[in-house]
Coordinates of C-alpha atoms and ligand atoms in Angstrom, one line a residue:
M1354 CA 30.3 144.7 84.0
F1355 CA 32.4 145.2 80.9
I1356 CA 33.9 142.0 79.6
K1357 CA 36.4 143.0 77.1
T1358 CA 38.7 140.6 75.2
S1359 CA 42.0 142.3 74.7
A1360 CA 45.1 141.1 72.9
V1361 CA 47.2 139.3 75.6
Q1362 CA 50.3 141.3 76.2
T1363 CA 53.1 138.9 75.5
A1364 CA 55.6 140.8 77.6
L1365 CA 53.4 140.7 80.6
L1366 CA 52.7 137.0 80.2
T1367 CA 56.4 136.2 79.9
C1368 CA 57.1 138.2 83.0
L1369 CA 54.3 136.3 84.9
L1370 CA 55.5 132.9 83.9
S1371 CA 59.1 133.6 84.9
V1372 CA 58.1 133.7 88.5
T1373 CA 59.1 130.4 90.1
L1374 CA 57.9 128.6 93.2
F1375 CA 60.1 128.7 96.3
N1376 CA 59.8 128.6 100.0
S1377 CA 57.5 131.5 101.1
K1378 CA 58.3 131.3 104.8
A1379 CA 60.8 134.2 104.9
Q1380 CA 58.6 136.3 102.7
L1381 CA 56.6 139.3 103.9
R1382 CA 53.0 138.1 103.6
P1383 CA 50.7 140.9 102.7
A1384 CA 47.5 139.0 103.4
P1385 CA 46.5 136.1 105.7
L1386 CA 45.1 133.5 103.3
L1387 CA 43.7 130.1 104.1
P1388 CA 45.1 127.8 102.9
N1389 CA 48.5 129.4 102.7
P1390 CA 49.7 129.8 99.2
Q1391 CA 53.0 128.4 98.1
F1392 CA 54.7 131.7 97.3
T1393 CA 53.7 135.3 98.2
E1394 CA 55.7 138.4 97.5
L1395 CA 54.9 142.1 98.0
S1396 CA 55.4 143.6 94.6
R1397 CA 57.9 146.4 94.3
F1398 CA 58.3 149.0 91.6
V1399 CA 54.6 150.0 91.8
D1400 CA 53.6 153.5 92.5
Q1401 CA 50.3 152.8 94.1
N1402 CA 49.8 151.3 97.5
F1403 CA 46.6 149.6 96.5
I1404 CA 43.9 149.5 93.9
R1405 CA 40.2 149.1 94.2
L1406 CA 38.2 146.4 92.5
G1407 CA 34.4 146.1 92.4
Q1408 CA 31.6 145.2 90.1
S1409 CA 32.4 148.1 87.9
S1410 CA 35.9 146.8 87.2
E1411 CA 36.5 145.9 83.6
F1412 CA 37.2 142.2 82.9
E1413 CA 39.7 141.4 80.2
L1414 CA 39.6 137.8 79.0
D1415 CA 42.2 135.6 77.3
P1416 CA 41.0 135.6 73.7
L1417 CA 42.2 132.0 73.2
N1418 CA 40.2 130.8 76.2
E1419 CA 37.3 133.1 76.2
T1420 CA 34.5 130.7 77.2
A1421 CA 36.4 129.2 80.1
C1422 CA 37.6 132.6 81.3
G1423 CA 34.1 134.0 80.9
R1424 CA 32.8 131.3 83.2
V1425 CA 35.2 132.3 85.9
A1426 CA 34.4 136.0 85.3
S1427 CA 30.7 135.3 85.7
F1428 CA 31.4 133.5 88.9
L1429 CA 33.6 136.2 90.3
L1430 CA 31.5 139.3 89.3
P1431 CA 28.5 138.9 91.6
Q1432 CA 30.8 138.4 94.6
L1433 CA 32.6 141.7 94.0
K1434 CA 31.5 144.8 95.8
P1435 CA 28.9 146.9 94.1
G1436 CA 29.1 150.7 94.1
I1437 CA 32.9 151.0 93.9
D1438 CA 34.2 153.6 91.6
S1439 CA 37.1 151.5 90.1
A1440 CA 39.3 152.2 87.1
A1441 CA 41.3 149.0 87.8
S1442 CA 40.7 145.9 85.6
I1443 CA 40.7 142.1 86.2
T1444 CA 42.5 140.2 83.5
L1445 CA 41.9 136.4 83.4
L1446 CA 44.2 134.2 81.4
I1447 CA 44.8 130.5 81.0
D1448 CA 48.3 129.3 80.1
T1449 CA 49.2 125.7 80.2
S1450 CA 52.8 126.5 80.9
V1451 CA 51.8 127.3 84.5
K1452 CA 53.6 124.4 86.2
H1453 CA 50.5 122.7 87.7
P1454 CA 47.2 122.5 85.8
D1455 CA 45.3 123.5 89.0
G1456 CA 47.9 126.2 89.8
Y1457 CA 47.7 129.9 89.2
I1458 CA 49.7 133.1 89.3
L1459 CA 48.0 136.2 90.7
R1460 CA 49.8 139.5 90.1
Y1461 CA 49.1 143.1 90.8
S1462 CA 49.7 145.6 88.1
R1463 CA 49.3 149.3 87.8
E1464 CA 46.2 148.7 85.7
G1465 CA 44.6 146.1 87.9
V1466 CA 45.0 142.4 88.8
V1467 CA 46.1 139.7 86.4
I1468 CA 45.2 136.0 87.2
T1469 CA 46.8 133.3 85.0
G1470 CA 45.5 129.7 85.6
G1471 CA 47.1 126.5 84.4
S1472 CA 43.6 125.6 83.4
E1473 CA 40.1 126.9 84.1
T1474 CA 40.3 125.2 87.5
G1475 CA 43.6 126.9 88.3
L1476 CA 42.1 130.2 87.2
H1477 CA 39.1 129.6 89.5
Y1478 CA 41.5 129.1 92.5
G1479 CA 43.2 132.3 91.6
A1480 CA 39.8 134.0 91.7
M1481 CA 39.0 132.4 95.1
T1482 CA 42.3 133.8 96.4
L1483 CA 41.4 137.3 95.0
L1484 CA 38.0 137.1 96.8
Q1485 CA 39.6 136.2 100.1
L1486 CA 42.1 139.0 99.8
L1487 CA 39.3 141.6 99.0
Q1488 CA 37.1 140.3 101.8
Q1489 CA 39.8 140.9 104.3
N1490 CA 40.2 144.5 103.1
D1491 CA 36.7 146.0 103.1
G1492 CA 35.7 144.0 100.0
S1493 CA 37.4 146.2 97.4
I1494 CA 41.0 147.0 98.3
L1495 CA 43.8 145.0 96.9
Y1496 CA 47.4 145.5 97.9
P1497 CA 50.4 145.0 95.5
F1498 CA 51.7 141.5 95.6
T1499 CA 52.4 138.4 93.5
I1500 CA 51.1 135.0 94.5
V1501 CA 52.3 131.8 92.8
D1502 CA 50.3 128.8 94.0
E1503 CA 49.3 125.2 93.3
P1504 CA 47.8 122.3 95.3
R1505 CA 49.7 119.5 96.9
F1506 CA 47.0 116.8 96.8
A1507 CA 44.3 115.9 94.2
W1508 CA 41.6 114.8 96.7
R1509 CA 40.9 117.6 99.2
G1510 CA 37.7 116.4 100.6
M1511 CA 34.9 117.0 103.1
H1512 CA 32.2 114.6 103.9
L1513 CA 28.7 115.3 105.3
D1514 CA 26.2 112.8 106.7
V1515 CA 22.7 114.0 105.8
S1516 CA 21.1 110.7 107.0
R1517 CA 21.4 111.1 110.7
H1518 CA 20.1 114.7 110.3
F1519 CA 18.7 116.2 107.2
F1520 CA 20.0 119.5 105.9
T1521 CA 18.3 121.7 103.3
V1522 CA 19.5 122.4 99.8
A1523 CA 20.4 126.0 101.0
E1524 CA 22.4 124.6 103.8
I1525 CA 24.3 122.2 101.5
K1526 CA 25.1 125.2 99.3
R1527 CA 26.4 127.0 102.4
Y1528 CA 28.6 124.0 103.1
L1529 CA 29.9 123.9 99.5
D1530 CA 30.7 127.7 99.8
L1531 CA 33.0 126.8 102.7
L1532 CA 34.8 124.1 100.7
A1533 CA 35.2 126.5 97.8
M1534 CA 36.6 129.2 100.0
Y1535 CA 39.3 126.7 101.3
K1536 CA 40.0 125.3 97.8
M1537 CA 38.7 121.9 98.7
N1538 CA 37.5 120.0 95.7
V1539 CA 35.6 116.9 96.8
F1540 CA 32.2 116.8 98.6
H1541 CA 31.5 113.3 99.8
W1542 CA 27.7 113.2 100.3
H1543 CA 26.7 110.5 102.7
L1544 CA 23.1 110.1 101.4
T1545 CA 21.8 106.9 102.9
D1546 CA 22.1 105.2 106.3
D1547 CA 20.0 103.4 108.9
Q1548 CA 18.3 106.6 110.0
G1549 CA 17.2 108.0 106.7
W1550 CA 17.4 107.5 102.9
R1551 CA 17.8 111.0 101.4
I1552 CA 17.9 110.7 97.6
E1553 CA 14.9 110.2 95.4
I1554 CA 15.0 107.0 93.3
K1555 CA 12.2 107.0 90.7
K1556 CA 12.0 103.3 90.4
Y1557 CA 11.7 102.8 94.2
P1558 CA 9.5 105.6 95.6
L1559 CA 9.2 104.0 99.1
L1560 CA 12.9 104.6 99.7
T1561 CA 12.1 108.3 100.4
Q1562 CA 8.4 108.0 101.2
V1563 CA 9.1 105.5 104.0
G1564 CA 12.9 105.4 104.4
G1565 CA 13.2 109.2 104.3
Y1566 CA 11.5 109.6 107.7
R1567 CA 11.9 108.3 111.2
D1568 CA 9.3 108.5 113.9
E1569 CA 11.5 110.0 116.5
T1570 CA 15.1 110.5 117.5
L1571 CA 17.2 109.4 120.5
I1572 CA 17.9 112.1 123.1
G1573 CA 21.5 111.9 124.2
R1574 CA 23.8 108.9 123.7
P1575 CA 22.5 105.3 123.5
S1576 CA 22.1 103.8 127.0
K1577 CA 20.1 101.2 128.8
K1578 CA 17.2 103.7 129.4
M1579 CA 16.9 105.4 126.1
K1580 CA 14.7 108.5 125.8
F1581 CA 13.3 109.8 122.5
D1582 CA 12.0 113.2 121.4
G1583 CA 8.7 111.9 119.9
K1584 CA 9.2 114.1 116.8
R1585 CA 9.1 112.8 113.3
H1586 CA 12.3 113.7 111.5
G1587 CA 13.3 113.5 107.8
G1588 CA 13.4 114.8 104.3
F1589 CA 15.1 114.0 101.0
Y1590 CA 16.5 115.6 97.9
T1591 CA 14.5 115.2 94.7
Q1592 CA 16.6 114.4 91.6
A1593 CA 16.1 118.0 90.4
Q1594 CA 17.6 119.2 93.7
V1595 CA 20.5 116.8 93.4
R1596 CA 21.2 118.1 89.9
E1597 CA 21.0 121.7 91.3
I1598 CA 23.6 120.8 94.0
V1599 CA 25.9 119.0 91.6
A1600 CA 25.8 122.0 89.3
Y1601 CA 26.4 124.5 92.2
A1602 CA 29.4 122.4 93.2
A1603 CA 30.7 122.2 89.7
E1604 CA 30.6 126.0 89.4
R1605 CA 33.0 125.9 92.4
H1606 CA 35.1 123.2 90.9
I1607 CA 34.0 120.7 93.5
L1608 CA 33.2 117.1 92.6
V1609 CA 30.3 115.5 94.4
V1610 CA 30.9 111.9 95.3
P1611 CA 27.6 110.2 96.3
E1612 CA 27.6 107.4 98.9
I1613 CA 24.9 104.7 98.9
E1614 CA 25.6 102.4 101.8
M1615 CA 25.6 98.6 101.4
P1616 CA 25.4 95.9 102.6
G1617 CA 25.2 97.4 106.1
H1618 CA 23.8 100.7 107.4
S1619 CA 20.7 99.9 105.3
R1620 CA 17.8 99.9 107.8
A1621 CA 16.0 102.8 106.1
A1622 CA 16.1 101.0 102.8
L1623 CA 14.8 97.8 104.5
A1624 CA 12.0 99.7 106.2
A1625 CA 10.8 100.6 102.7
Y1626 CA 11.6 97.2 101.0
P1627 CA 11.9 94.5 103.8
Q1628 CA 12.0 91.7 101.2
L1629 CA 15.6 92.7 100.5
S1630 CA 16.6 91.6 104.1
C1631 CA 17.4 88.1 105.2
T1632 CA 14.4 87.8 107.5
G1633 CA 11.8 89.7 105.6
G1634 CA 11.3 92.2 108.4
P1635 CA 9.2 94.3 109.1
F1636 CA 11.5 97.2 110.0
K1637 CA 11.3 100.8 110.9
T1638 CA 13.8 103.5 110.0
A1639 CA 16.2 103.6 112.9
T1640 CA 15.6 106.1 115.6
S1641 CA 18.8 105.6 117.6
W1642 CA 22.5 105.4 116.6
G1643 CA 24.9 102.5 116.2
V1644 CA 25.3 99.4 114.1
F1645 CA 22.2 97.4 113.2
E1646 CA 22.1 93.7 112.4
D1647 CA 19.6 93.7 109.7
V1648 CA 21.4 94.3 106.4
F1649 CA 20.8 93.6 102.7
C1650 CA 20.6 89.9 102.0
A1651 CA 23.6 88.7 100.0
G1652 CA 21.8 85.5 98.9
K1653 CA 18.9 87.0 97.0
D1654 CA 19.4 88.1 93.4
E1655 CA 16.6 90.6 94.0
T1656 CA 19.0 92.6 96.3
F1657 CA 21.5 93.0 93.5
D1658 CA 18.8 93.9 91.0
F1659 CA 17.6 96.6 93.4
L1660 CA 21.0 98.0 94.1
T1661 CA 22.1 98.1 90.5
D1662 CA 18.9 99.9 89.6
V1663 CA 19.5 102.4 92.4
L1664 CA 23.1 102.9 91.3
D1665 CA 22.1 103.4 87.7
E1666 CA 19.9 106.3 88.7
V1667 CA 22.6 107.7 91.0
M1668 CA 25.3 107.4 88.4
A1669 CA 23.1 109.3 85.9
L1670 CA 22.9 112.2 88.4
F1671 CA 26.5 112.5 89.4
P1672 CA 29.3 113.1 86.9
S1673 CA 31.8 111.8 89.4
Q1674 CA 33.8 108.8 88.3
F1675 CA 33.9 107.6 91.9
V1676 CA 30.8 106.1 93.4
H1677 CA 31.0 105.4 97.2
I1678 CA 29.3 102.2 98.1
G1679 CA 29.9 102.3 101.9
G1680 CA 30.9 98.7 102.9
D1681 CA 31.6 99.6 106.5
E1682 CA 30.3 98.0 109.7
C1683 CA 28.2 95.2 108.3
P1684 CA 27.4 92.6 111.0
K1685 CA 27.3 89.0 109.7
T1686 CA 24.7 87.7 112.2
R1687 CA 21.8 87.6 109.7
W1688 CA 23.9 86.1 106.9
K1689 CA 25.0 83.3 109.2
A1690 CA 21.4 82.3 109.9
C1691 CA 20.1 82.9 106.3
A1692 CA 19.5 79.9 104.0
A1693 CA 19.8 82.1 100.9
C1694 CA 23.1 83.6 102.1
Q1695 CA 24.5 80.2 103.0
K1696 CA 23.4 78.7 99.7
R1697 CA 25.2 81.6 97.9
M1698 CA 28.4 80.9 99.9
Q1699 CA 28.3 77.2 99.0
E1700 CA 27.6 77.8 95.3
A1701 CA 30.3 80.5 95.0
G1702 CA 32.8 78.5 97.1
L1703 CA 33.1 81.2 99.7
K1704 CA 34.7 80.1 103.0
D1705 CA 33.2 82.6 105.4
E1706 CA 30.9 85.6 105.6
H1707 CA 33.8 88.0 105.0
E1708 CA 34.2 86.4 101.6
L1709 CA 30.5 86.8 101.1
Q1710 CA 30.9 90.5 101.8
S1711 CA 33.7 90.6 99.3
Y1712 CA 31.5 88.7 96.8
F1713 CA 28.8 91.4 97.4
I1714 CA 31.1 94.3 96.7
K1715 CA 32.8 92.7 93.7
R1716 CA 29.4 92.0 92.1
I1717 CA 28.4 95.6 92.6
E1718 CA 31.9 96.8 91.4
K1719 CA 31.4 94.8 88.1
H1720 CA 28.2 96.7 87.4
V1721 CA 29.7 100.1 88.3
N1722 CA 32.8 99.4 86.1
Q1723 CA 30.6 98.4 83.2
K1724 CA 29.2 102.0 83.4
G1725 CA 32.7 103.4 83.2
K1726 CA 32.9 104.3 86.9
I1727 CA 35.0 103.3 89.9
I1728 CA 33.8 102.2 93.3
I1729 CA 35.3 103.6 96.5
G1730 CA 34.5 102.1 99.9
W1731 CA 35.4 102.2 103.6
D1732 CA 38.4 100.1 104.5
E1733 CA 36.2 97.0 105.5
I1734 CA 36.0 96.3 101.7
L1735 CA 39.6 94.9 102.1
E1736 CA 38.2 92.1 104.3
G1737 CA 37.7 88.8 102.4
G1738 CA 39.5 90.2 99.3
L1739 CA 39.5 93.7 97.7
A1740 CA 37.5 94.2 94.5
P1741 CA 39.9 94.4 91.6
N1742 CA 39.5 98.2 90.7
A1743 CA 38.2 99.6 94.0
A1744 CA 39.6 102.6 95.8
V1745 CA 39.7 102.5 99.6
M1746 CA 38.8 105.2 102.1
S1747 CA 40.9 104.4 105.2
W1748 CA 39.0 105.3 108.4
R1749 CA 39.9 102.7 111.0
G1750 CA 43.4 104.2 111.2
T1751 CA 45.8 104.2 108.2
E1752 CA 46.5 100.4 107.9
G1753 CA 43.8 99.8 105.4
G1754 CA 45.1 102.7 103.3
V1755 CA 48.6 101.4 103.5
A1756 CA 47.6 97.9 102.5
A1757 CA 45.5 99.2 99.5
A1758 CA 48.3 101.5 98.3
K1759 CA 50.8 98.6 98.5
A1760 CA 48.4 96.5 96.4
G1761 CA 48.2 99.3 93.8
H1762 CA 44.7 100.7 94.7
Y1763 CA 43.9 104.4 95.0
V1764 CA 43.4 105.6 98.6
V1765 CA 41.7 108.5 100.4
M1766 CA 42.9 108.9 103.9
S1767 CA 40.3 109.7 106.5
P1768 CA 41.5 108.1 109.8
G1769 CA 39.3 108.8 112.8
K1770 CA 42.2 110.5 114.4
P1771 CA 42.4 113.4 113.3
C1772 CA 39.9 113.4 110.4
Y1773 CA 36.6 112.8 112.2
F1774 CA 35.2 116.2 112.9
D1775 CA 32.4 114.8 115.0
H1776 CA 34.9 114.4 117.8
Y1777 CA 35.4 117.1 120.4
Q1778 CA 38.0 119.8 119.6
T1779 CA 38.6 120.7 123.2
K1780 CA 39.2 118.7 126.4
K1781 CA 36.9 121.0 128.3
T1782 CA 33.7 119.3 127.1
K1783 CA 31.3 120.4 129.9
K1784 CA 30.3 123.5 128.1
E1785 CA 30.4 122.0 124.6
P1786 CA 27.3 120.7 122.8
L1787 CA 27.1 116.9 123.2
A1788 CA 29.3 115.1 120.7
I1789 CA 29.9 111.4 120.0
G1790 CA 33.2 111.6 122.0
G1791 CA 36.8 111.5 121.0
Y1792 CA 39.3 114.4 120.8
N1793 CA 40.6 115.9 117.6
P1794 CA 41.9 119.3 118.4
L1795 CA 42.9 121.9 115.7
D1796 CA 46.7 121.4 116.1
S1797 CA 46.4 117.6 115.5
V1798 CA 44.4 118.2 112.4
Y1799 CA 47.0 120.7 111.2
A1800 CA 49.9 118.4 112.0
Y1801 CA 48.3 115.5 110.0
E1802 CA 50.5 114.0 107.2
P1803 CA 48.4 112.1 104.7
I1804 CA 51.2 110.0 103.3
P1805 CA 51.9 107.3 105.9
A1806 CA 55.5 106.3 106.7
G1807 CA 56.8 103.2 105.0
L1808 CA 55.5 103.6 101.5
T1809 CA 57.8 103.8 98.5
P1810 CA 57.3 106.9 96.3
A1811 CA 55.4 104.7 93.8
Q1812 CA 53.1 103.4 96.5
A1813 CA 52.7 106.9 98.0
A1814 CA 51.4 108.1 94.6
Y1815 CA 48.3 106.0 95.2
I1816 CA 47.3 108.3 98.1
L1817 CA 45.0 110.7 96.4
G1818 CA 44.7 112.9 99.5
A1819 CA 42.5 113.0 102.5
Q1820 CA 39.1 114.2 103.8
G1821 CA 37.4 115.4 107.0
N1822 CA 34.2 113.5 108.0
V1823 CA 31.2 115.1 109.6
W1824 CA 28.9 112.4 111.0
T1825 CA 25.8 114.2 112.3
E1826 CA 24.2 112.0 115.0
Y1827 CA 24.8 114.8 117.5
M1828 CA 24.4 117.7 115.0
P1829 CA 20.7 118.4 114.7
T1830 CA 21.3 121.9 113.1
F1831 CA 23.5 123.3 110.4
D1832 CA 24.9 125.8 112.9
Q1833 CA 26.2 122.8 114.8
V1834 CA 27.6 121.2 111.7
T1835 CA 29.8 124.3 111.0
Y1836 CA 30.6 124.6 114.7
M1837 CA 32.2 121.1 114.5
A1838 CA 33.7 121.5 111.0
L1839 CA 35.2 124.9 111.6
P1840 CA 38.0 125.8 112.0
R1841 CA 39.2 122.2 111.5
M1842 CA 38.2 122.3 107.8
A1843 CA 40.5 125.2 107.3
A1844 CA 43.4 123.3 109.0
L1845 CA 42.8 120.2 106.8
A1846 CA 42.5 122.4 103.7
E1847 CA 46.0 123.7 104.4
V1848 CA 47.3 120.1 105.0
L1849 CA 46.0 119.2 101.6
W1850 CA 46.8 122.3 99.6
T1851 CA 50.1 123.7 101.0
Y1852 CA 53.5 122.0 100.8
P1853 CA 54.8 121.1 104.3
E1854 CA 57.7 123.7 103.9
N1855 CA 55.1 126.5 103.6
K1856 CA 53.1 125.4 106.7
D1857 CA 53.5 126.7 110.2
F1858 CA 50.8 126.3 112.9
E1859 CA 51.6 129.5 114.8
D1860 CA 51.3 131.4 111.6
F1861 CA 48.1 129.5 110.7
K1862 CA 46.5 130.6 114.0
K1863 CA 47.4 134.2 113.3
R1864 CA 45.9 134.0 109.8
L1865 CA 42.8 132.3 111.2
E1866 CA 42.2 135.2 113.6
V1867 CA 42.0 137.6 110.7
H1868 CA 40.0 135.1 108.6
K1869 CA 37.3 134.9 111.3
T1870 CA 36.1 138.3 110.2
I1871 CA 35.0 136.6 106.9
L1872 CA 33.2 133.8 108.8
D1873 CA 31.5 136.3 111.0
A1874 CA 30.5 138.5 108.1
R1875 CA 29.0 135.4 106.4
G1876 CA 27.2 134.3 109.5
Y1877 CA 29.0 130.9 110.0
N1878 CA 29.1 129.4 113.4
Y1879 CA 32.5 128.0 114.4
H1880 CA 34.4 126.7 117.4
G1881 CA 36.2 129.6 119.1
K1882 CA 33.7 132.2 118.0
V1883 CA 33.5 135.0 120.5
V1884 CA 29.9 135.6 121.3
A1885 CA 29.0 139.0 122.9
K1886 CA 27.6 138.5 126.4
K1887 CA 24.3 140.1 127.1
S1888 CA 24.8 143.1 129.4
K1889 CA 23.2 142.7 132.8
K1890 CA 20.6 145.4 133.5
Ligands
LIG2777 C1 32.5 104.9 109.5 O1 32.8 105.8 110.3 N1 31.6 103.9 109.9 C2 33.0 104.8 108.2
LIG2778 ZN1 20.5 86.5 103.5

């Protein structure tokens, strides 16, 4: 690679920045990108049909932003094709006059390609677009066009549950590669649940030693006559591995938001430290799915000491300002029968167990806020009174999100319909791998509008975006994770990136067909993949 810093050609830059955004629908689209950019135009007045780019291409970096542009160049270079004899260059610039800080302009020139980002992040997205374009044309051919692009929403998220089934560091990186390809920028990492605690906490080693494993796993769905596989399942990420994943994501401009579940979905933690429950246990890490009645005791100060210690280690590992504290599906049965919980309610003047849950979350919020961070929780945290600075993830429909936005709280939309990618994507389920149920087909994901009706523009501004959730009870392998996530992740990415006037489902499907060559080349399993039948001999 040659990285050369050249004087920025003022004339060229002025020309780039004079391109304005407008509806791309009527434009000839030279390349089927996912998500669709806001504006694409075939460049005229060039005397070459295409140029070739590869690892031998010369990089020219904006001298005023050399370090940031150098980072993008270093990310791009290894992904370019080796062995291409290319005289064309790749110029990387940052110019804050690009309308959106995360936007970019990508332009073909006789000498090569010029990408101008509104920031390093915008430049990175331009580089991701370049990679998709090259990968669709033998890895090195670039046709002459201009793309002017920017994201619609700030939170373009994908979630992954690693508790119900554990996935390796390499698999998490493969997942992050998908997010990066679709310009998604938040990875919500569901690290703890009843069936497994997956993050090393130095102060409480039993969390992973005991809570990181379960004796066996339910076969099929829960029923009266449950059958188990008899195989121990588990694993966890060391803090060094967590740092590695956070850094890998950051290189792709993806924020990792960790989730530590409380007060419910805590059986794995209670298997390790039963004294934090109302009854004292003993417990085993759960081996089947559902909602369990044993939860963290809200009456014991020890519970809060434990959780704040855990969160301190977690917050030190994740630069994210948001910390997800769960808050969903917490049965109140044990709290109702627990002397400590009832005493807490009496002393704090709480009228019912919903208010006790609110007390729980507010106490945790206070600690997290003191560290300069913000809690986000599932919409149950609205019950009994929302913590003052909390953001809400709306999953039981959109009502929770609407209520939170109206009250001036940030919201991430993730309603079961259509954002739960553990649901089936076809009605013909007989030949499908077993799923939890439900039906969220590709077209309904594509048609999703994250801003609910009935909000004023000021209230709508609290909707940060949306995310797709991948709960893995019925996804024992990473191949099955991507089978359920794809292509719905691409559809949601377009919902979140592309302005509605530049979206069209029929067009999306055509682009997707071309895009499948990239998924195939990279070995990703996905719904709708054509698998060659074995010939009968
Ligand atoms: C959830 O699906 N329990 C947030
Ligand atoms: Zn209790």
